[in-house]
Tab-separated table of C-alpha atoms in Angstrom:
chain	number	residue	atom	x	y	z
J	1	UNK	CA	7.992	-8.825	4.191
J	2	UNK	CA	4.175	-8.837	2.760
J	3	UNK	CA	5.411	-6.119	0.307
J	4	UNK	CA	8.421	-7.774	-0.754
J	5	UNK	CA	6.476	-10.905	-1.549
J	6	UNK	CA	3.768	-8.886	-3.411
J	7	UNK	CA	6.281	-6.727	-5.320
J	8	UNK	CA	8.186	-9.319	-6.840
J	9	UNK	CA	5.493	-10.141	-9.567
J	10	UNK	CA	5.578	-6.611	-10.894
J	11	UNK	CA	9.386	-6.490	-11.366
J	12	UNK	CA	9.520	-9.759	-12.864
J	13	UNK	CA	6.636	-8.761	-15.334
J	14	UNK	CA	8.545	-9.090	-18.606
J	15	UNK	CA	10.127	-12.662	-17.524
J	16	UNK	CA	6.838	-14.049	-16.491
J	17	UNK	CA	5.119	-13.145	-19.632
J	18	UNK	CA	7.774	-15.034	-21.615
J	19	UNK	CA	7.512	-17.921	-19.124
J	20	UNK	CA	3.777	-18.272	-18.559
J	21	UNK	CA	2.284	-16.558	-21.860
J	22	UNK	CA	4.434	-17.324	-24.934
J	23	UNK	CA	3.470	-15.283	-27.971
J	24	UNK	CA	5.028	-13.792	-30.745
J	25	UNK	CA	4.384	-10.465	-29.870
J	26	UNK	CA	5.837	-8.667	-26.904
J	27	UNK	CA	3.081	-6.234	-26.171
J	28	UNK	CA	0.656	-9.177	-26.177
J	29	UNK	CA	3.138	-10.826	-23.614
J	30	UNK	CA	3.249	-8.121	-21.441
J	31	UNK	CA	-0.458	-7.163	-21.315
J	32	UNK	CA	-1.245	-10.865	-20.327
J	33	UNK	CA	1.274	-10.679	-17.626
J	34	UNK	CA	0.004	-7.231	-16.442
J	35	UNK	CA	-3.688	-8.656	-16.557
J	36	UNK	CA	-2.474	-11.357	-14.118
J	37	UNK	CA	-1.180	-8.644	-11.896
J	38	UNK	CA	-4.401	-6.768	-12.047
J	39	UNK	CA	-6.299	-10.358	-10.991
J	40	UNK	CA	-4.638	-10.091	-7.444
J	41	UNK	CA	-6.445	-6.706	-7.016
J	42	UNK	CA	-9.877	-7.792	-8.283
J	43	UNK	CA	-9.804	-9.773	-5.407
J	44	UNK	CA	-8.432	-7.796	-3.050
J	45	UNK	CA	-12.111	-6.217	-1.986
J	46	UNK	CA	-13.099	-9.471	-1.097
J	47	UNK	CA	-10.254	-10.081	1.177
J	48	UNK	CA	-11.051	-6.578	2.723
J	49	UNK	CA	-14.335	-7.476	3.234
J	50	UNK	CA	-13.735	-10.724	4.864
J	51	UNK	CA	-10.400	-10.021	6.974
J	52	UNK	CA	-11.626	-6.155	7.692
J	53	UNK	CA	-14.709	-7.061	10.112
J	54	UNK	CA	-12.901	-10.193	11.123
J	55	UNK	CA	-10.136	-7.907	12.640
J	56	UNK	CA	-12.861	-5.639	14.481
J	57	UNK	CA	-14.210	-8.859	15.983
J	58	UNK	CA	-11.371	-10.926	16.886
J	59	UNK	CA	-8.530	-8.503	17.041
J	60	UNK	CA	-6.023	-7.051	15.006
J	61	UNK	CA	-2.977	-9.158	15.887
J	62	UNK	CA	-4.756	-12.697	14.618
J	63	UNK	CA	-6.023	-11.462	11.458
J	64	UNK	CA	-2.471	-9.829	10.377
J	65	UNK	CA	-0.839	-12.985	11.336
J	66	UNK	CA	-3.186	-15.059	9.071
J	67	UNK	CA	-2.638	-12.779	5.985
J	68	UNK	CA	1.175	-13.297	6.393
J	69	UNK	CA	0.257	-16.979	6.288
J	70	UNK	CA	-1.668	-16.863	3.427
J	71	UNK	CA	0.734	-14.320	1.439
J	72	UNK	CA	3.772	-16.569	2.343
J	73	UNK	CA	2.034	-19.587	0.828
J	74	UNK	CA	0.884	-17.989	-2.376
J	75	UNK	CA	4.201	-16.356	-3.287
J	76	UNK	CA	6.150	-19.662	-2.535
J	77	UNK	CA	3.765	-21.560	-4.549
J	78	UNK	CA	4.420	-19.394	-7.670
J	79	UNK	CA	8.066	-20.123	-7.342
J	80	UNK	CA	7.279	-23.709	-7.704
J	81	UNK	CA	4.992	-23.596	-10.648
J	82	UNK	CA	5.981	-25.435	-13.896
J	83	UNK	CA	6.199	-23.218	-17.053
J	84	UNK	CA	4.040	-23.215	-20.010
J	85	UNK	CA	6.555	-25.250	-21.788
J	86	UNK	CA	6.152	-28.014	-19.110
J	87	UNK	CA	2.574	-28.326	-18.782
J	88	UNK	CA	0.968	-25.956	-21.303
J	89	UNK	CA	-2.768	-24.178	-20.140
J	90	UNK	CA	-2.404	-25.371	-16.620
J	91	UNK	CA	0.607	-23.053	-16.139
J	92	UNK	CA	-0.938	-19.815	-16.369
J	93	UNK	CA	-4.195	-21.031	-14.580
J	94	UNK	CA	-2.338	-21.939	-11.572
J	95	UNK	CA	-0.493	-18.795	-11.826
J	96	UNK	CA	-3.539	-16.944	-11.664
J	97	UNK	CA	-4.965	-18.811	-8.992
J	98	UNK	CA	-1.833	-18.224	-6.651
J	99	UNK	CA	-1.656	-14.706	-7.636
J	100	UNK	CA	-5.288	-14.431	-6.590
J	101	UNK	CA	-4.383	-15.924	-3.049
J	102	UNK	CA	-1.731	-13.079	-2.904
J	103	UNK	CA	-4.416	-10.427	-3.669
J	104	UNK	CA	-6.951	-11.828	-0.942
J	105	UNK	CA	-4.260	-12.055	1.475
J	106	UNK	CA	-3.140	-8.306	0.824
J	107	UNK	CA	-7.004	-7.312	1.375
J	108	UNK	CA	-6.763	-7.561	5.021
J	109	UNK	CA	-2.967	-6.168	5.124
J	110	UNK	CA	-2.871	-2.297	4.761
J	111	UNK	CA	-6.036	-1.605	6.692
J	112	UNK	CA	-4.972	-3.755	9.738
J	113	UNK	CA	-1.470	-2.706	9.738
J	114	UNK	CA	-2.590	1.112	9.559
J	115	UNK	CA	-5.184	0.448	12.276
J	116	UNK	CA	-2.439	-1.485	14.201
J	117	UNK	CA	0.059	1.522	14.223
J	118	UNK	CA	-2.504	4.418	14.273
J	119	UNK	CA	-4.114	2.864	17.520
J	120	UNK	CA	-0.931	2.306	19.173
J	121	UNK	CA	0.682	5.872	18.242
J	122	UNK	CA	0.539	8.841	20.544
J	123	UNK	CA	-1.930	11.611	19.018
J	124	UNK	CA	1.035	14.143	18.736
J	125	UNK	CA	3.138	11.823	16.769
J	126	UNK	CA	0.797	9.556	14.536
J	127	UNK	CA	2.291	10.742	11.692
J	128	UNK	CA	5.980	10.066	12.420
J	129	UNK	CA	4.692	6.491	13.634
J	130	UNK	CA	2.396	5.817	10.743
J	131	UNK	CA	5.120	6.973	8.139
J	132	UNK	CA	6.989	3.758	9.067
J	133	UNK	CA	4.482	1.465	7.626
J	134	UNK	CA	5.285	3.162	4.397
J	135	UNK	CA	8.831	3.000	5.007
J	136	UNK	CA	8.188	-0.813	5.350
J	137	UNK	CA	6.194	-0.856	2.187
J	138	UNK	CA	9.315	0.750	0.423
J	139	UNK	CA	12.016	-1.552	1.862
J	140	UNK	CA	9.747	-4.548	0.787
J	141	UNK	CA	9.616	-3.262	-2.724
J	142	UNK	CA	13.400	-2.016	-2.475
J	143	UNK	CA	14.390	-5.424	-1.531
J	144	UNK	CA	12.297	-6.946	-4.326
J	145	UNK	CA	13.833	-4.725	-6.864
J	146	UNK	CA	16.999	-5.233	-5.481
J	147	UNK	CA	17.108	-8.990	-5.698
J	148	UNK	CA	15.594	-9.064	-9.164
J	149	UNK	CA	18.235	-6.549	-10.439
J	150	UNK	CA	21.188	-8.472	-9.140
J	151	UNK	CA	19.775	-11.788	-10.181
J	152	UNK	CA	19.037	-10.503	-14.125
J	153	UNK	CA	22.705	-8.821	-14.050
J	154	UNK	CA	24.177	-12.111	-12.952
J	155	UNK	CA	21.952	-14.715	-15.014
J	156	UNK	CA	21.029	-12.433	-18.058
J	157	UNK	CA	17.693	-12.833	-19.621
J	158	UNK	CA	18.148	-16.471	-20.778
J	159	UNK	CA	18.911	-17.724	-16.947
J	160	UNK	CA	15.937	-15.870	-15.580
J	161	UNK	CA	13.782	-17.150	-18.033
J	162	UNK	CA	15.113	-20.702	-17.416
J	163	UNK	CA	15.272	-20.838	-13.181
J	164	UNK	CA	16.396	-17.465	-11.862
J	165	UNK	CA	12.712	-16.023	-12.055
J	166	UNK	CA	11.794	-18.498	-9.323
J	167	UNK	CA	14.411	-17.614	-6.584
J	168	UNK	CA	12.781	-14.359	-5.589
J	169	UNK	CA	9.406	-16.071	-4.763
J	170	UNK	CA	10.972	-19.042	-2.936
J	171	UNK	CA	12.851	-16.369	-0.565
J	172	UNK	CA	9.224	-15.894	0.603
J	173	UNK	CA	8.745	-18.881	2.718
J	174	UNK	CA	11.451	-18.337	5.451
J	175	UNK	CA	10.957	-14.587	4.918
J	176	UNK	CA	6.892	-15.149	5.961
J	177	UNK	CA	7.962	-17.696	8.945
J	178	UNK	CA	10.020	-14.484	10.486
J	179	UNK	CA	6.853	-12.214	9.819
J	180	UNK	CA	4.454	-14.678	11.448
J	181	UNK	CA	6.720	-15.341	14.551
J	182	UNK	CA	7.071	-11.291	14.908
J	183	UNK	CA	3.147	-10.693	14.322
J	184	UNK	CA	2.302	-13.277	16.875
J	185	UNK	CA	4.504	-11.754	19.615
J	186	UNK	CA	2.809	-8.525	19.526
J	187	UNK	CA	-0.088	-7.697	21.856
J	188	UNK	CA	-3.348	-6.124	20.489
J	189	UNK	CA	-3.664	-2.457	20.458
J	190	UNK	CA	-5.012	-0.749	23.523
J	191	UNK	CA	-7.806	0.829	21.819
J	192	UNK	CA	-9.251	-2.517	20.643
J	193	UNK	CA	-8.242	-4.197	23.947
J	194	UNK	CA	-10.756	-1.276	25.694
J	195	UNK	CA	-13.198	-1.850	23.109
J	196	UNK	CA	-13.312	-5.551	23.754
J	197	UNK	CA	-13.354	-5.330	27.457
J	198	UNK	CA	-17.218	-6.025	28.208
J	199	UNK	CA	-16.854	-4.793	31.795
J	200	UNK	CA	-16.454	-1.379	31.074
J	201	UNK	CA	-19.213	0.524	32.979
J	202	UNK	CA	-21.798	2.469	31.496
J	203	UNK	CA	-20.483	5.660	33.024
J	204	UNK	CA	-16.845	5.391	31.280
J	205	UNK	CA	-19.149	6.219	28.024
J	206	UNK	CA	-18.243	9.788	28.418
J	207	UNK	CA	-14.791	9.090	27.228
J	208	UNK	CA	-16.221	8.148	23.900
J	209	UNK	CA	-14.892	4.834	23.736
J	210	UNK	CA	-17.245	2.534	21.646
J	211	UNK	CA	-18.260	-0.614	23.385
J	212	UNK	CA	-18.977	-2.997	20.556
J	213	UNK	CA	-16.853	-4.465	17.935
J	214	UNK	CA	-19.580	-5.225	15.399
J	215	UNK	CA	-17.630	-4.151	12.698
J	216	UNK	CA	-20.037	-5.936	10.073
J	217	UNK	CA	-20.336	-4.954	6.437
J	218	UNK	CA	-23.893	-3.393	6.559
J	219	UNK	CA	-22.842	-1.355	9.217
J	220	UNK	CA	-19.992	0.175	7.485
J	221	UNK	CA	-22.028	0.895	4.063
J	222	UNK	CA	-25.124	2.058	6.027
J	223	UNK	CA	-23.409	4.444	8.518
J	224	UNK	CA	-20.166	5.286	7.484
J	225	UNK	CA	-20.780	5.554	3.688
J	226	UNK	CA	-19.452	9.292	3.547
J	227	UNK	CA	-16.057	8.699	4.779
J	228	UNK	CA	-15.800	5.661	2.876
J	229	UNK	CA	-16.282	7.406	-0.503
J	230	UNK	CA	-13.662	9.932	0.631
J	231	UNK	CA	-11.396	7.091	1.385
J	232	UNK	CA	-12.008	5.615	-2.163
J	233	UNK	CA	-11.251	8.921	-3.777
J	234	UNK	CA	-8.144	9.687	-1.758
J	235	UNK	CA	-6.515	6.153	-1.990
J	236	UNK	CA	-7.655	6.247	-5.948
J	237	UNK	CA	-5.633	9.433	-6.532
J	238	UNK	CA	-2.670	7.993	-4.384
J	239	UNK	CA	-2.471	4.538	-5.933
J	240	UNK	CA	-2.568	5.442	-9.567
J	241	UNK	CA	0.471	7.531	-8.939
J	242	UNK	CA	2.061	5.010	-6.725
J	243	UNK	CA	1.763	2.208	-8.925
J	244	UNK	CA	2.646	4.364	-12.151
J	245	UNK	CA	6.356	5.112	-10.393
J	246	UNK	CA	6.527	2.128	-8.360
J	247	UNK	CA	5.566	-0.845	-10.528
J	248	UNK	CA	5.121	0.364	-14.016
J	249	UNK	CA	8.192	2.686	-14.413
J	250	UNK	CA	10.985	-0.169	-14.888
J	251	UNK	CA	8.549	-1.560	-17.733
J	252	UNK	CA	8.179	2.015	-19.375
J	253	UNK	CA	12.040	2.503	-19.543
J	254	UNK	CA	12.431	-1.055	-21.012
J	255	UNK	CA	9.670	-1.262	-23.312
J	256	UNK	CA	9.256	2.332	-24.206
J	257	UNK	CA	12.718	3.786	-24.397
J	258	UNK	CA	14.715	0.623	-24.726
J	259	UNK	CA	16.743	0.502	-21.574
J	260	UNK	CA	17.840	-2.961	-20.299
J	261	UNK	CA	15.491	-4.286	-17.563
J	262	UNK	CA	18.348	-4.125	-15.097
J	263	UNK	CA	19.059	-0.411	-15.639
J	264	UNK	CA	15.321	0.401	-15.218
J	265	UNK	CA	15.217	-1.437	-11.830
J	266	UNK	CA	18.449	0.024	-10.865
J	267	UNK	CA	17.004	3.460	-11.250
J	268	UNK	CA	13.912	2.477	-9.318
J	269	UNK	CA	15.870	1.346	-6.327
J	270	UNK	CA	17.711	4.463	-6.238
J	271	UNK	CA	14.384	6.279	-6.342
J	272	UNK	CA	13.048	4.280	-3.602
J	273	UNK	CA	16.008	4.544	-1.261
J	274	UNK	CA	15.762	8.155	-1.658
J	275	UNK	CA	12.029	8.275	-0.625
J	276	UNK	CA	13.007	5.782	2.380
J	277	UNK	CA	15.528	8.526	3.562
J	278	UNK	CA	13.193	11.340	3.708
J	279	UNK	CA	9.430	9.517	4.377
J	280	UNK	CA	9.779	9.926	8.360
J	281	UNK	CA	10.538	13.445	7.749
J	282	UNK	CA	7.237	13.820	6.054
J	283	UNK	CA	5.522	11.923	8.908
J	284	UNK	CA	6.895	14.693	11.564
J	285	UNK	CA	5.743	17.748	9.306
J	286	UNK	CA	2.384	16.301	8.975
J	287	UNK	CA	2.191	15.989	12.709
J	288	UNK	CA	3.216	19.654	13.085
J	289	UNK	CA	1.481	21.412	10.189
J	290	UNK	CA	-1.480	18.833	9.630
J	291	UNK	CA	-2.130	16.026	7.420
J	292	UNK	CA	-4.089	18.027	4.432
J	293	UNK	CA	-1.390	20.527	3.631
J	294	UNK	CA	1.409	17.601	3.064
J	295	UNK	CA	-1.459	15.647	1.174
J	296	UNK	CA	-2.305	18.592	-0.940
J	297	UNK	CA	1.296	19.100	-1.639
J	298	UNK	CA	1.661	15.744	-3.257
J	299	UNK	CA	-1.631	16.102	-4.917
J	300	UNK	CA	-0.547	19.546	-6.497
J	301	UNK	CA	3.007	17.965	-7.051
J	302	UNK	CA	1.745	15.159	-9.460
J	303	UNK	CA	-0.742	17.612	-11.099
J	304	UNK	CA	1.892	20.150	-12.362
J	305	UNK	CA	5.162	17.874	-12.373
J	306	UNK	CA	3.808	15.131	-14.101
J	307	UNK	CA	4.161	16.180	-17.609
J	308	UNK	CA	7.554	18.088	-17.183
J	309	UNK	CA	8.772	14.903	-15.187
J	310	UNK	CA	7.926	12.418	-18.105
J	311	UNK	CA	9.331	14.889	-20.765
J	312	UNK	CA	12.772	14.424	-18.896
J	313	UNK	CA	12.405	10.867	-18.781
J	314	UNK	CA	11.570	10.376	-22.587
J	315	UNK	CA	14.956	12.241	-23.262
J	316	UNK	CA	16.625	9.125	-22.379
J	317	UNK	CA	19.509	10.280	-20.637
J	318	UNK	CA	20.335	8.934	-17.111
J	319	UNK	CA	20.395	12.747	-15.519
J	320	UNK	CA	17.193	13.530	-17.248
J	321	UNK	CA	15.517	10.085	-16.103
J	322	UNK	CA	17.043	10.719	-12.557
J	323	UNK	CA	15.431	14.181	-12.285
J	324	UNK	CA	12.107	13.076	-13.662
J	325	UNK	CA	11.818	10.089	-11.682
J	326	UNK	CA	12.811	12.353	-8.321
J	327	UNK	CA	10.159	14.898	-9.237
J	328	UNK	CA	7.720	12.314	-9.184
J	329	UNK	CA	9.109	10.516	-6.245
J	330	UNK	CA	9.266	13.610	-4.040
J	331	UNK	CA	5.446	14.328	-4.752
J	332	UNK	CA	4.575	10.732	-3.939
J	333	UNK	CA	6.239	10.615	-0.640
J	334	UNK	CA	4.137	13.536	0.488
J	335	UNK	CA	1.434	11.030	0.071
J	336	UNK	CA	3.162	8.158	1.555
J	337	UNK	CA	4.246	9.631	4.603
J	338	UNK	CA	1.020	11.139	5.561
J	339	UNK	CA	-1.848	8.685	4.459
J	340	UNK	CA	-1.213	5.885	6.821
J	341	UNK	CA	-2.106	8.348	9.640
J	342	UNK	CA	-4.992	9.961	7.760
J	343	UNK	CA	-6.912	7.255	6.650
J	344	UNK	CA	-7.525	5.293	10.004
J	345	UNK	CA	-8.611	8.602	11.487
J	346	UNK	CA	-11.579	8.921	9.190
J	347	UNK	CA	-13.288	5.892	11.101
J	348	UNK	CA	-14.312	5.132	14.399
J	349	UNK	CA	-12.614	2.112	16.587
J	350	UNK	CA	-15.386	-0.161	16.292
J	351	UNK	CA	-15.170	-0.250	12.372
J	352	UNK	CA	-11.920	1.073	11.782
J	353	UNK	CA	-10.123	-2.159	10.321
J	354	UNK	CA	-13.153	-3.005	8.376
J	355	UNK	CA	-13.989	0.105	7.056
J	356	UNK	CA	-10.325	0.968	5.968
J	357	UNK	CA	-10.121	-2.314	4.457
J	358	UNK	CA	-13.297	-1.882	2.439
J	359	UNK	CA	-12.698	1.101	1.247
J	360	UNK	CA	-8.798	0.879	0.368
J	361	UNK	CA	-9.072	-2.193	-1.396
J	362	UNK	CA	-11.895	-1.262	-3.399
J	363	UNK	CA	-10.138	1.785	-4.659
J	364	UNK	CA	-6.496	-0.103	-5.141
J	365	UNK	CA	-8.672	-2.945	-7.025
J	366	UNK	CA	-10.253	-0.299	-9.522
J	367	UNK	CA	-7.278	2.153	-9.876
J	368	UNK	CA	-3.901	0.807	-8.403
J	369	UNK	CA	-3.837	-2.713	-9.852
J	370	UNK	CA	-5.073	-1.549	-13.230
J	371	UNK	CA	-2.560	0.989	-13.637
J	372	UNK	CA	0.015	-0.996	-15.437
J	373	UNK	CA	-2.601	-2.351	-17.682
J	374	UNK	CA	-4.251	0.753	-18.344
J	375	UNK	CA	-1.087	2.660	-19.094
J	376	UNK	CA	0.390	0.000	-21.388
J	377	UNK	CA	-3.078	0.102	-23.421
J	378	UNK	CA	-3.270	3.953	-23.401
J	379	UNK	CA	0.340	4.199	-24.842
J	380	UNK	CA	-0.678	1.437	-27.527
J	381	UNK	CA	-3.932	3.150	-28.322
J	382	UNK	CA	-2.910	6.989	-28.546
J	383	UNK	CA	0.835	5.965	-29.758
J	384	UNK	CA	2.120	8.688	-27.052
J	385	UNK	CA	4.627	8.056	-24.294
J	386	UNK	CA	2.906	10.796	-22.573
J	387	UNK	CA	-0.164	8.648	-21.678
J	388	UNK	CA	1.088	7.924	-18.385
J	389	UNK	CA	1.597	11.722	-17.310
J	390	UNK	CA	-1.984	12.481	-18.444
J	391	UNK	CA	-3.437	9.789	-16.475
J	392	UNK	CA	-1.352	10.753	-13.063
J	393	UNK	CA	-2.612	14.225	-13.583
J	394	UNK	CA	-6.239	13.293	-13.884
J	395	UNK	CA	-5.905	11.191	-10.666
J	396	UNK	CA	-4.288	14.063	-8.896
J	397	UNK	CA	-7.125	16.469	-9.899
J	398	UNK	CA	-9.332	13.952	-8.138
J	399	UNK	CA	-7.047	14.019	-5.152
J	400	UNK	CA	-7.064	17.760	-4.816
J	401	UNK	CA	-10.894	17.929	-4.658
J	402	UNK	CA	-10.828	14.946	-2.018
J	403	UNK	CA	-7.919	16.388	0.335
J	404	UNK	CA	-10.105	20.087	-0.148
J	405	UNK	CA	-13.121	18.454	1.609
J	406	UNK	CA	-11.454	16.083	4.157
J	407	UNK	CA	-11.118	17.270	8.017
J	408	UNK	CA	-8.062	17.846	9.582
J	409	UNK	CA	-7.082	14.973	12.345
J	410	UNK	CA	-3.571	15.803	12.877
J	411	UNK	CA	-2.770	15.802	16.829
J	412	UNK	CA	-6.286	14.659	17.935
J	413	UNK	CA	-7.440	11.446	19.553
J	414	UNK	CA	-8.957	8.601	16.957
J	415	UNK	CA	-12.507	8.707	17.109
J	416	UNK	CA	-14.021	6.270	19.481
J	417	UNK	CA	-10.776	5.686	21.252
J	418	UNK	CA	-9.327	7.802	24.441
J	419	UNK	CA	-6.766	10.397	24.151
J	420	UNK	CA	-3.263	8.647	23.504
J	421	UNK	CA	-0.148	10.156	25.053
J	422	UNK	CA	3.699	9.523	25.247
J	423	UNK	CA	4.858	10.890	28.643
J	424	UNK	CA	3.584	11.328	31.910
J	425	UNK	CA	3.620	15.075	31.724
J	426	UNK	CA	1.633	14.979	28.271
J	427	UNK	CA	-0.856	12.793	30.269
J	428	UNK	CA	-0.741	15.449	33.292
J	429	UNK	CA	-1.083	18.496	30.675
J	430	UNK	CA	-4.067	16.488	29.432
J	431	UNK	CA	-5.842	15.941	32.740
J	432	UNK	CA	-5.298	19.446	33.781
J	433	UNK	CA	-6.967	20.821	30.184
J	434	UNK	CA	-10.057	18.863	30.852
J	435	UNK	CA	-10.481	19.624	34.382
J	436	UNK	CA	-13.589	21.810	35.248
J	437	UNK	CA	-12.704	25.353	35.916
J	438	UNK	CA	-13.878	25.930	39.739
J	439	UNK	CA	-16.677	28.301	40.161
J	440	UNK	CA	-17.037	30.221	43.634
């Protein structure tokens, strides 16, 4: 639901450009629309710095409910805004304001959701359970793209410019209420509740459970800067490739190759549905073979396949576009299905929500949200339709280096948390393995 709300904007970028940024030049309109898209990412680190430490202090559940409330308000408000033709200058100003509220909310979303799932999941199946987070992200984006595709097909460009663009934004309000209800029904994670318990005796320190929840920013930057830098590098590589495919590609197909907006969105929806079908299996593979092999496969995939994929897409035929997008999609799913289990394991429980929110959102702000804007500018400056491929390859190269230096965390307890098991048999095996060997 959170990513349905956030994804709507990117799929309506061309329409929003016409409604809120009237200009005689299509490229200027598009750049203005993508600049507003990027604005949401500029405030995401602020949201991460506010919500992250708050999640370490008052609990994961409360903060996740709050982020859902703010996102629903911001999205529904955009759907009610008057157009530039109605109120002039104030129309894009209000759009930017509510887009910033969306970004602020999202700053606490990924770090909290991935922390929540990672802390609930059994150690041996954290990759599988974590992959459902990105399954939800893809489902949200697919729902948004699907709704925009249907509306565009039914109403046409004139109908969308007139009033149709408002419908996906207004759907956010009832969806947000459902999301808030679901999140308030959840219990907080066992790892956080254990951390919160002030009555834990000192003797239990041997189980490596940290007994303070002061996840303040100073501690994060001072003590955990190494994993923070690694997190930023990994997320930067992952986000550039992610937003290039899932946010920018429909615009690339329509603006650079002359496809209708409906065709571009439909191709993307098909790609995302395929990714949804395989993402949980990628999570399973990361539990079995480790996070690093799967992440490395995804990064190398983008490094090697980006140029061939875009050459196929540039041919313009539907089979060629489908093949190119599938090549990029299969590389991306190796990252999607693994990252949500790999990133939370980099940080200890007491600062996990805060550290992950800060690192993830700084990187996403610098590299993810700016991707459509940078690619549009690169194509304009270079005159080459291959600019997106070169940008993705550069990002993947950084990702290869980051993956090579990270530690393997599959099938191990989270730092600062007790072991997590799924069955009584697993628990018995764990206790038996930890029992001291008798000496005579």
